[in-house]
């Protein structure tokens, strides 16, 4: 091990910081003892090591494990006529998610096709049916959610000290900075104390890093992809930085957990490891499947420059289109000559983040989401709209079965969990919607009958069951949800009380004309709650952009990053937006109810609250906000 006595000549290393490009001048920042010893690890920390870990062909892998099928056999997961997951052996036949199941079968006659599980009325558990029908069945992703939770638990247990943010059903960001820091100090103990002769004390730069080997740590993205192998090796030796050391330790840790998950659960995962979330995500798909790729700081410029910027998350939508149109360009490199001032003049102050992303800078944090889901939504887009009031019961039973299973799953983890309210929402298209909400009384056991009865009661109050009366709207979407899920508090009424109550509250919605006192912060919280959930209720096939403006609070609600992502199809975005819409409405309803006296005992027509002092901005957003809203 190196000793501190080496330090005499070490300070010369300081001058080595070598920017390969004026646009990328922070590739080898000076790292001091203060950085290393700081307890507050900020996103500006020069030794950050972040990974994005994504399961390979996730739903297909889940089905392959469930059925005990050989992983070399081509397998796809079907949802109605579309494919939602294609394993890697099937991809070799040119099959992709864009194919219909019958076209895929033509490409590979021995293809194993598994239809995703569905709920059928009257069944407590989803099942795998021979011929599920979208007119009567509802897709269930419960099995994938459970497998996803197992993977997440293995991340948590296998990576103590790391911050883990579940980003979608099959991926998570992992911030390795803290555990890497500990390992650095353990492995290079001479870093633990500032040498007496350090010229600037704790602000002195660290001594030059030791040589490291990348062997067995994954695929290292080359600094100059066009250089020949020998040149690349030479570069590797000459350009090792402490950031590389940090990334290599993170890669070691990541590799171990991926191997453990594979050995225990059978899933293969791919990871990207880099200095920030944006680059980690981009690097994760460098070599799939079952691989991890490492993007050293010096490799950032040549990796980013040829990348079509519209492939980058956030830039896949309108903003990307506007940039491409404005400057007639395609790649990140093409946009580098645009000055920050120019960009801000055209796209607003906030476009500094685009400017920075193009230079490989992203300071967003890896944040663990609250373990507790505060709401649960089961919803269905109806291929055939409900045309008679009596048709409601069927869907309520189907949705109730899903909520039962999910609430029971959650209660296995935390037995005291109970929702405050149950909400029924119906919608016609995008603008006409109605919801009705009631407190959900406590009962020791959760059954589908119990939930369906509560749902029926809401339906009865909202629509009725009299087929001779016309429906108020053509119902194309039905949602049943629980809100305010928390550990049970005393004082909740029991179930009998619920059914004796005179009437639950009624709130009607007319397009976007409603107003309320909900603050944008509250709405933001609602998005955070729903964001993690949206991915779980996907059902390809509806229509919309990637955001909507809430008519009540003026807040623009955008889809979470992983949905806006280029790899997610448009149909999924549309569906996800429908879920976000309903969930956001539910949030407002819950808020209204929480502010009303005498919970749940009378019918209340919604009245706008008096105007608040602090006005919610409703005007059309300008600058970059025209294209997106940062979350
Ligand atoms: N999914 C879906 N519909 C989509 C996209 C995804 O239902 N349009 C579901 C099925 C996928 C899972 O989400 O298995 C994860 O999505 P990914 O985009 O990560 O794709 P895969 O995991 O299937 O493949 P890859 O190995 O490319 O990550
Ligand atoms: Ca995946
Ligand atoms: Ca994914």
XYZ file of C-alpha atoms and ligand atoms in Angstrom:
661
model
C 0.000 0.000 0.000
C 1.245 3.508 -0.731
C 2.493 5.510 2.199
C 2.056 9.190 2.945
C 5.820 9.708 2.610
C 5.285 9.666 -1.135
C 3.597 12.951 -0.723
C 6.687 15.128 -1.210
C 6.417 15.112 -4.925
C 2.672 14.677 -5.146
C 1.482 18.237 -5.431
C 2.820 18.391 -8.934
C -0.168 16.276 -9.907
C -2.331 19.319 -9.542
C -1.387 20.677 -12.920
C -2.500 17.535 -14.670
C -6.126 18.517 -15.071
C -6.462 18.290 -18.803
C -9.611 19.356 -20.532
C -9.995 17.575 -23.832
C -12.323 20.221 -25.154
C -13.391 23.721 -24.206
C -16.954 22.494 -23.889
C -15.965 19.796 -21.430
C -13.704 21.546 -19.006
C -14.719 19.723 -15.858
C -13.581 16.246 -16.767
C -10.781 16.169 -14.246
C -11.625 18.616 -11.495
C -9.180 19.118 -8.687
C -10.168 16.877 -5.813
C -9.034 17.904 -2.376
C -8.960 16.311 1.057
C -11.918 18.510 1.909
C -13.976 16.867 -0.846
C -12.993 13.436 0.369
C -13.664 14.100 4.031
C -16.880 16.078 3.668
C -19.899 14.458 5.242
C -22.350 16.340 3.088
C -22.186 14.727 -0.283
C -23.698 17.174 -2.693
C -24.463 16.659 -6.378
C -21.400 18.817 -7.019
C -19.164 16.257 -5.386
C -16.363 15.434 -7.844
C -16.258 11.803 -6.666
C -19.879 11.004 -7.392
C -20.554 7.524 -8.721
C -24.084 6.849 -9.925
C -25.554 3.780 -11.570
C -28.749 3.099 -13.420
C -29.610 -0.566 -13.284
C -32.287 -1.898 -15.637
C -33.633 -5.463 -15.903
C -33.248 -7.112 -19.279
C -36.495 -7.762 -21.185
C -38.168 -7.566 -17.816
C -41.697 -8.910 -18.248
C -40.380 -11.584 -20.602
C -37.800 -12.598 -17.993
C -40.515 -12.718 -15.314
C -42.592 -15.061 -17.459
C -39.591 -17.157 -18.377
C -38.795 -17.631 -14.664
C -42.408 -18.300 -13.706
C -42.783 -20.969 -16.372
C -39.305 -22.398 -15.927
C -38.591 -21.923 -19.636
C -34.995 -22.170 -20.862
C -33.725 -18.573 -21.206
C -32.376 -19.392 -24.680
C -35.902 -19.931 -26.020
C -37.436 -16.951 -27.845
C -40.279 -15.632 -25.693
C -42.552 -12.606 -25.857
C -45.213 -11.181 -23.578
C -48.396 -10.252 -25.317
C -51.085 -7.804 -24.239
C -54.187 -8.185 -26.381
C -52.767 -7.975 -29.920
C -49.546 -6.131 -29.089
C -46.249 -7.222 -27.632
C -45.044 -5.553 -24.464
C -41.802 -7.448 -23.879
C -39.484 -9.377 -26.163
C -36.610 -11.450 -24.804
C -33.166 -11.257 -26.377
C -33.309 -14.621 -28.187
C -36.563 -13.442 -29.842
C -34.935 -10.137 -30.821
C -32.464 -12.160 -32.894
C -35.403 -12.996 -35.172
C -36.042 -9.312 -35.730
C -39.017 -9.272 -33.371
C -39.614 -6.006 -31.549
C -42.252 -4.445 -29.335
C -43.661 -2.764 -32.421
C -44.811 -6.110 -33.851
C -48.238 -7.618 -33.483
C -48.147 -11.073 -31.914
C -49.150 -12.837 -35.142
C -46.484 -11.040 -37.168
C -43.923 -12.015 -34.560
C -45.004 -15.632 -34.867
C -44.412 -15.448 -38.600
C -40.855 -14.252 -37.963
C -40.221 -17.106 -35.528
C -42.667 -20.032 -35.638
C -41.275 -21.608 -32.444
C -41.803 -18.371 -30.516
C -43.257 -18.822 -27.025
C -46.042 -16.302 -26.563
C -47.365 -15.589 -23.083
C -50.341 -13.324 -22.637
C -50.011 -11.079 -19.611
C -52.203 -12.133 -16.671
C -55.670 -10.609 -16.487
C -58.443 -10.195 -13.974
C -61.789 -11.648 -14.817
C -64.910 -10.733 -12.939
C -65.495 -12.885 -9.924
C -61.901 -14.051 -9.538
C -59.857 -12.887 -6.595
C -56.560 -13.497 -8.345
C -55.508 -12.630 -11.869
C -55.001 -15.618 -14.110
C -53.368 -16.665 -17.348
C -56.222 -17.384 -19.716
C -56.293 -19.088 -23.063
C -58.171 -16.232 -24.728
C -58.463 -13.165 -22.549
C -60.760 -10.497 -23.945
C -60.249 -6.773 -23.466
C -64.020 -6.341 -23.354
C -64.277 -8.370 -20.159
C -60.772 -8.674 -18.696
C -58.316 -6.266 -17.202
C -54.538 -6.535 -17.393
C -52.723 -7.368 -14.166
C -49.117 -6.366 -13.632
C -49.116 -7.579 -10.043
C -46.713 -10.424 -10.639
C -44.174 -8.078 -12.269
C -44.575 -5.636 -9.401
C -43.804 -8.353 -6.898
C -40.739 -9.504 -8.801
C -39.673 -5.880 -9.099
C -40.006 -5.489 -5.335
C -37.782 -8.531 -4.791
C -35.055 -7.015 -6.964
C -35.355 -3.707 -5.133
C -35.059 -5.482 -1.765
C -31.865 -7.156 -2.959
C -30.456 -3.767 -3.970
C -31.295 -2.399 -0.530
C -29.834 -5.338 1.348
C -26.803 -5.738 -0.877
C -25.818 -2.075 -0.918
C -25.859 -0.671 2.596
C -25.158 3.046 2.626
C -26.115 3.550 -1.026
C -29.079 5.725 -1.921
C -31.519 3.867 -4.165
C -34.279 5.435 -6.204
C -36.698 3.150 -7.960
C -37.178 4.833 -11.319
C -39.676 2.461 -12.902
C -40.931 -1.077 -12.571
C -37.620 -2.454 -13.804
C -34.987 0.148 -13.095
C -33.366 1.994 -10.254
C -30.778 4.698 -9.817
C -28.135 3.905 -7.236
C -25.927 6.560 -5.711
C -22.730 4.772 -4.705
C -20.900 7.905 -3.586
C -21.057 7.203 0.156
C -20.090 3.519 0.177
C -17.415 4.243 -2.424
C -16.017 6.959 -0.169
C -15.708 4.459 2.680
C -14.031 1.909 0.462
C -11.590 4.530 -0.866
C -10.463 5.386 2.636
C -10.187 1.729 3.566
C -8.221 0.822 0.458
C -5.995 3.907 0.414
C -5.525 4.689 4.107
C -2.992 7.423 3.311
C -5.949 9.536 2.211
C -7.431 9.506 5.700
C -5.177 12.243 7.058
C -4.000 15.448 5.465
C -0.176 15.226 5.277
C 1.688 17.805 7.400
C 3.459 19.158 4.341
C 0.294 19.621 2.293
C 0.660 23.183 0.970
C -2.937 24.220 1.434
C -3.916 21.998 4.319
C -7.279 20.318 3.853
C -7.741 22.221 0.600
C -4.717 20.565 -0.947
C -5.370 18.298 -3.874
C -5.185 14.559 -3.357
C -2.010 12.816 -4.479
C -2.162 11.294 -7.963
C -4.388 8.248 -8.098
C -2.948 4.724 -8.151
C -3.149 2.747 -11.378
C -6.311 0.717 -11.546
C -7.454 -2.265 -13.548
C -10.859 -2.372 -15.167
C -10.644 -6.116 -15.703
C -13.854 -7.866 -14.797
C -15.593 -4.605 -13.937
C -17.580 -4.210 -17.138
C -17.305 -2.549 -20.511
C -15.373 0.687 -20.335
C -16.569 3.204 -22.905
C -13.410 4.230 -24.810
C -12.142 7.774 -24.513
C -11.540 7.948 -28.242
C -13.642 5.241 -29.880
C -11.822 5.640 -33.164
C -8.332 5.133 -31.703
C -6.777 1.687 -32.034
C -6.551 -0.631 -29.051
C -2.932 0.127 -28.212
C -3.535 3.854 -28.181
C -6.550 3.347 -25.988
C -4.564 1.304 -23.469
C -1.932 3.989 -23.339
C -4.568 6.606 -22.683
C -6.107 4.543 -19.924
C -2.835 4.400 -18.035
C -2.061 8.040 -18.474
C -5.421 9.469 -17.668
C -6.582 7.673 -14.530
C -8.277 10.070 -12.141
C -9.692 9.683 -8.633
C -13.111 9.830 -10.245
C -12.129 6.725 -12.251
C -11.096 5.012 -9.029
C -14.501 5.878 -7.560
C -16.320 4.592 -10.644
C -14.301 1.377 -10.588
C -15.239 0.728 -6.951
C -18.904 1.426 -7.756
C -18.609 -1.019 -10.667
C -17.232 -3.664 -8.316
C -20.209 -3.209 -5.979
C -22.713 -3.089 -8.811
C -21.284 -6.257 -10.357
C -21.630 -8.166 -7.084
C -25.282 -7.231 -6.607
C -26.148 -8.023 -10.214
C -24.519 -11.448 -9.813
C -26.379 -12.051 -6.527
C -29.701 -11.110 -8.101
C -29.029 -13.399 -11.018
C -28.077 -16.282 -8.717
C -31.040 -15.785 -6.376
C -33.870 -14.595 -8.598
C -32.664 -15.583 -12.050
C -32.888 -12.103 -13.602
C -30.141 -10.490 -15.611
C -29.681 -6.758 -15.333
C -27.707 -4.171 -17.218
C -26.162 -1.146 -15.607
C -24.554 2.124 -16.565
C -22.078 3.735 -14.195
C -21.059 7.359 -14.527
C -20.735 10.617 -12.639
C -24.431 11.528 -12.730
C -27.930 10.185 -13.326
C -28.254 11.411 -16.858
C -25.009 9.812 -17.986
C -25.673 6.623 -16.006
C -29.005 6.196 -17.764
C -27.455 6.832 -21.137
C -24.633 4.396 -20.461
C -26.884 1.581 -19.220
C -27.896 0.681 -22.750
C -24.343 0.783 -24.120
C -24.057 -3.032 -23.965
C -27.198 -4.948 -23.176
C -28.122 -7.536 -21.988
C -26.424 -8.771 -18.826
C -23.637 -6.234 -18.866
C -22.469 -3.150 -17.112
C -20.833 -0.224 -18.833
C -18.683 2.441 -17.308
C -18.432 5.973 -18.630
C -15.256 7.644 -17.367
C -15.270 11.415 -17.369
C -12.714 11.570 -20.173
C -14.979 9.409 -22.334
C -17.932 11.788 -22.000
C -17.215 14.119 -24.962
C -16.844 11.463 -27.649
C -19.750 9.504 -26.211
C -22.134 12.436 -26.140
C -21.232 14.377 -29.249
C -22.523 11.910 -31.866
C -25.661 11.125 -29.830
C -28.915 12.336 -31.461
C -30.163 14.688 -28.744
C -33.763 13.723 -29.286
C -32.897 10.337 -27.829
C -32.089 11.935 -24.505
C -34.769 11.886 -21.878
C -36.406 15.316 -21.592
C -35.328 16.137 -25.113
C -37.462 13.507 -26.803
C -40.544 15.709 -26.960
C -41.462 19.182 -28.084
C -38.336 20.844 -26.786
C -36.126 18.480 -28.790
C -38.228 19.123 -31.868
C -38.017 22.870 -31.383
C -34.236 22.745 -30.962
C -33.855 20.561 -34.050
C -36.017 22.957 -36.049
C -34.473 26.130 -34.736
C -30.875 25.127 -35.464
C -31.415 22.438 -38.107
C -29.285 19.973 -36.143
C -29.397 16.380 -34.928
C -26.632 15.520 -32.504
C -25.511 16.828 -29.136
C -22.260 17.900 -30.776
C -24.208 20.005 -33.297
C -25.698 22.008 -30.445
C -22.418 22.723 -28.670
C -21.637 25.898 -30.652
C -24.908 27.472 -29.456
C -23.975 29.818 -26.639
C -25.808 29.804 -23.349
C -27.005 33.371 -23.980
C -28.418 32.436 -27.355
C -30.193 29.411 -25.959
C -31.638 31.353 -23.049
C -32.804 34.135 -25.341
C -34.749 31.665 -27.469
C -35.865 29.144 -24.891
C -35.877 31.023 -21.615
C -33.612 31.230 -18.561
C -34.180 27.642 -17.586
C -32.636 26.292 -20.740
C -29.344 26.324 -18.879
C -30.078 22.715 -18.007
C -30.110 21.799 -21.698
C -26.824 23.626 -22.124
C -25.382 21.638 -19.231
C -26.836 18.269 -20.233
C -25.130 18.638 -23.620
C -21.884 18.978 -21.693
C -22.546 15.928 -19.551
C -23.546 17.896 -16.460
C -26.539 16.855 -14.364
C -26.880 17.730 -10.716
C -30.134 15.978 -9.978
C -30.067 13.848 -6.878
C -30.769 10.194 -6.408
C -33.616 10.290 -3.951
C -35.194 7.311 -2.342
C -38.937 7.515 -2.690
C -41.099 7.036 0.342
C -41.530 3.325 0.960
C -45.180 3.879 1.633
C -47.499 4.096 -1.316
C -50.099 6.642 -0.331
C -52.586 5.735 -2.963
C -53.468 2.856 -5.221
C -55.350 3.022 -8.459
C -56.885 0.279 -10.523
C -58.228 1.583 -13.797
C -59.387 0.407 -17.152
C -59.764 2.087 -20.510
C -62.825 0.565 -22.043
C -62.511 -0.785 -25.553
C -66.300 -0.743 -25.610
C -67.731 2.171 -23.617
C -70.222 1.493 -20.868
C -73.619 2.383 -22.266
C -75.964 1.291 -19.488
C -75.804 2.012 -15.754
C -76.112 -1.698 -14.961
C -72.836 -2.396 -16.748
C -70.867 -0.691 -14.001
C -70.868 -3.580 -11.569
C -68.792 -5.772 -13.831
C -65.896 -3.320 -13.950
C -66.180 -2.466 -10.288
C -65.757 -6.132 -9.417
C -62.762 -6.469 -11.709
C -61.104 -3.335 -10.314
C -61.978 -4.322 -6.742
C -60.175 -7.647 -7.197
C -57.023 -5.808 -8.193
C -57.220 -3.354 -5.302
C -57.811 -6.240 -2.885
C -54.708 -8.004 -4.002
C -52.602 -4.870 -3.895
C -53.826 -3.728 -0.504
C -53.282 -7.200 0.914
C -49.770 -7.253 -0.567
C -49.029 -3.907 1.056
C -50.489 -5.101 4.362
C -48.164 -8.084 4.313
C -45.309 -5.589 4.545
C -47.042 -3.193 6.959
C -50.035 -4.866 8.620
C -51.576 -1.620 9.883
C -52.069 -0.053 6.465
C -55.515 1.178 5.589
C -56.841 3.704 3.087
C -58.751 6.716 4.325
C -60.954 6.906 1.263
C -62.147 5.052 -1.752
C -62.722 6.967 -4.989
C -64.668 5.994 -8.038
C -63.897 7.951 -11.150
C -65.403 7.728 -14.582
C -64.405 9.616 -17.649
C -65.387 10.289 -21.176
C -62.356 11.090 -23.277
C -60.137 13.682 -21.685
C -62.371 16.417 -20.477
C -65.554 15.048 -19.062
C -65.042 13.314 -15.808
C -66.790 12.667 -12.551
C -65.554 11.272 -9.325
C -67.111 10.309 -6.106
C -65.317 9.615 -2.926
C -66.184 8.213 0.465
C -64.293 7.331 3.613
C -63.284 3.693 3.600
C -64.108 2.161 6.935
C -61.762 -0.240 8.615
C -62.296 -3.953 8.486
C -59.820 -6.551 9.727
C -59.804 -8.502 6.499
C -59.742 -7.080 3.021
C -61.960 -8.859 0.549
C -62.961 -8.079 -2.997
C -66.606 -8.207 -1.899
C -66.004 -5.478 0.622
C -64.286 -3.201 -1.875
C -66.768 -3.966 -4.637
C -69.642 -3.160 -2.300
C -68.082 0.212 -1.518
C -67.482 0.769 -5.239
C -71.061 -0.188 -6.087
C -72.352 2.230 -3.504
C -70.369 5.041 -5.111
C -71.569 3.990 -8.551
C -75.126 3.997 -7.336
C -74.770 7.544 -6.047
C -72.904 8.772 -9.103
C -74.844 6.988 -11.856
C -77.469 4.715 -10.379
C -78.346 1.276 -11.660
C -81.524 2.173 -13.460
C -81.063 1.317 -17.122
C -84.080 3.361 -18.113
C -82.161 6.513 -17.111
C -79.558 7.713 -19.621
C -75.914 7.883 -18.587
C -74.644 11.412 -17.845
C -71.593 10.764 -19.995
C -70.353 8.070 -22.314
C -68.011 6.151 -20.036
C -64.708 5.209 -21.650
C -62.602 4.958 -18.519
C -63.350 3.628 -15.046
C -61.028 3.938 -12.083
C -61.329 2.753 -8.534
C -58.722 3.963 -6.106
C -57.681 4.158 -2.510
C -56.276 7.400 -1.235
C -54.646 8.451 2.016
C -53.160 5.053 2.712
C -51.521 5.138 6.121
C -51.137 3.066 9.246
C -54.555 2.659 10.770
C -55.555 5.347 13.180
C -58.122 4.918 15.876
C -61.518 6.391 15.286
C -62.138 5.084 11.812
C -65.673 3.957 11.466
C -66.294 0.306 11.006
C -67.758 -1.158 7.899
C -71.346 -1.266 9.094
C -71.246 2.456 9.719
C -70.202 2.999 6.153
C -73.184 1.265 4.689
C -75.554 3.011 7.077
C -74.203 6.445 6.334
C -76.846 8.585 4.616
C -74.742 9.490 1.621
C -71.169 9.966 0.806
C -69.947 13.171 -0.625
C -70.331 14.132 -4.162
C -68.077 16.305 -6.178
C -68.712 16.943 -9.791
C -66.242 18.029 -12.294
C -66.950 19.976 -15.411
C -64.033 20.048 -17.749
C -61.311 22.317 -16.494
C -63.492 25.063 -15.045
C -63.157 24.061 -11.400
C -60.962 25.983 -9.076
C -59.718 25.154 -5.641
C -57.348 26.287 -2.985
C -54.911 23.482 -3.656
C -51.399 24.828 -3.792
C -48.974 23.867 -6.467
C -46.836 22.195 -3.787
C -49.674 19.938 -2.866
C -50.160 19.090 -6.486
C -46.491 18.400 -6.857
C -46.748 15.963 -3.998
C -49.585 14.291 -5.750
C -47.476 13.861 -8.849
C -44.706 12.318 -6.816
C -47.157 9.824 -5.435
C -48.629 8.956 -8.767
C -45.420 9.007 -10.749
C -44.138 5.755 -9.347
C -47.481 4.192 -9.922
C -48.179 5.257 -13.463
C -45.823 2.786 -15.024
C -47.776 0.064 -13.328
C -51.110 0.738 -14.925
C -50.156 0.676 -18.530
C -52.526 -0.596 -21.144
C -51.437 0.533 -24.624
C -54.109 2.176 -26.712
C -55.476 5.650 -25.763
C -54.493 9.223 -26.828
C -52.762 12.388 -25.442
C -49.545 14.453 -25.125
C -47.048 13.984 -22.269
C -48.585 16.521 -19.898
C -51.823 18.259 -19.034
C -52.581 21.532 -17.299
C -54.697 21.042 -14.224
C -57.733 23.265 -14.420
C -57.988 23.496 -10.655
C -54.503 24.438 -9.562
C -52.981 25.613 -12.824
C -50.117 23.176 -12.397
C -48.813 21.404 -15.431
C -48.661 17.723 -14.670
C -46.010 15.914 -16.685
C -45.321 12.256 -17.059
C -42.347 10.939 -15.122
C -39.031 10.716 -16.888
C -39.062 7.031 -17.506
C -42.300 7.333 -19.424
C -41.228 10.356 -21.430
C -38.223 8.269 -22.309
C -37.643 7.480 -25.941
C -37.811 3.728 -25.306
C -41.430 3.968 -24.209
C -43.992 3.930 -26.965
C -46.546 6.660 -27.600
C -49.447 4.437 -26.714
C -47.948 3.915 -23.286
C -47.501 7.642 -22.781
C -51.095 8.215 -23.639
C -52.273 5.602 -21.247
C -49.978 6.814 -18.493
C -51.313 10.307 -18.916
C -54.834 9.020 -18.436
C -53.759 7.466 -15.171
C -51.993 10.649 -14.098
C -55.102 12.617 -14.906
C -57.357 10.454 -12.816
C -54.893 10.281 -9.971
C -54.502 14.049 -9.941
C -58.243 14.516 -9.823
C -58.424 12.043 -6.992
C -55.832 14.050 -5.182
C -57.943 17.200 -5.447
C -60.970 15.337 -4.281
C -59.133 13.993 -1.277
C -57.942 17.486 -0.504
C -61.416 18.947 -0.773
C -62.790 16.318 1.494
C -60.069 16.723 4.060
C -61.090 20.359 4.330
C -64.763 19.749 4.771
C -66.434 19.379 8.134
C -68.212 16.219 9.254
C -66.466 13.789 7.074
C -68.612 11.707 4.831
C -72.042 12.339 6.200
C -73.699 14.555 3.663
C -73.834 15.303 0.018
C -71.683 18.241 -0.854
C -71.623 20.009 -4.141
C -68.304 21.479 -4.823
C -67.997 25.244 -4.430
C -64.834 27.106 -5.252
C -62.928 28.317 -2.203
C -62.521 32.069 -1.726
C -59.463 33.361 -3.560
C -56.216 32.952 -1.663
C -53.743 35.740 -1.061
C -51.021 33.939 -2.909
C -52.402 33.408 -6.359
C -51.646 30.297 -8.289
C -50.132 31.262 -11.576
C -52.464 30.211 -14.343
C -51.064 32.086 -17.254
C -49.585 30.328 -20.229
C -46.016 29.465 -19.299
C -43.274 31.113 -21.289
C -39.695 30.194 -22.197
C -38.766 26.590 -21.866
C -41.861 25.891 -19.810
C -43.750 25.922 -23.049
C -42.094 22.635 -23.770
C -41.887 20.922 -20.454
C -42.022 21.381 -16.734
C -39.146 20.349 -14.571
C -40.157 18.067 -11.770
N -43.320 -2.029 -21.007
C -44.590 -2.032 -21.574
N -44.853 -1.271 -22.674
C -43.881 -0.484 -23.201
C -42.619 -0.424 -22.623
C -42.349 -1.240 -21.521
O -45.464 -2.726 -21.067
N -44.157 0.244 -24.289
C -43.035 -2.924 -19.870
C -42.555 -4.274 -20.392
C -41.071 -4.269 -20.190
C -40.922 -3.389 -18.982
O -41.983 -2.437 -19.050
O -40.544 -5.569 -19.996
C -39.596 -2.679 -18.924
O -39.447 -1.838 -20.041
P -38.054 -1.594 -20.737
O -38.205 -0.434 -21.623
O -36.974 -1.559 -19.710
O -37.850 -2.860 -21.716
P -37.440 -4.343 -21.408
O -37.015 -4.529 -19.985
O -38.528 -5.243 -21.867
O -36.234 -4.567 -22.391
P -34.728 -4.010 -22.248
O -33.879 -5.227 -22.020
O -34.453 -3.369 -23.550
O -34.666 -3.052 -21.108
Ca -35.525 -3.172 -19.009
Ca -36.594 0.078 -18.140
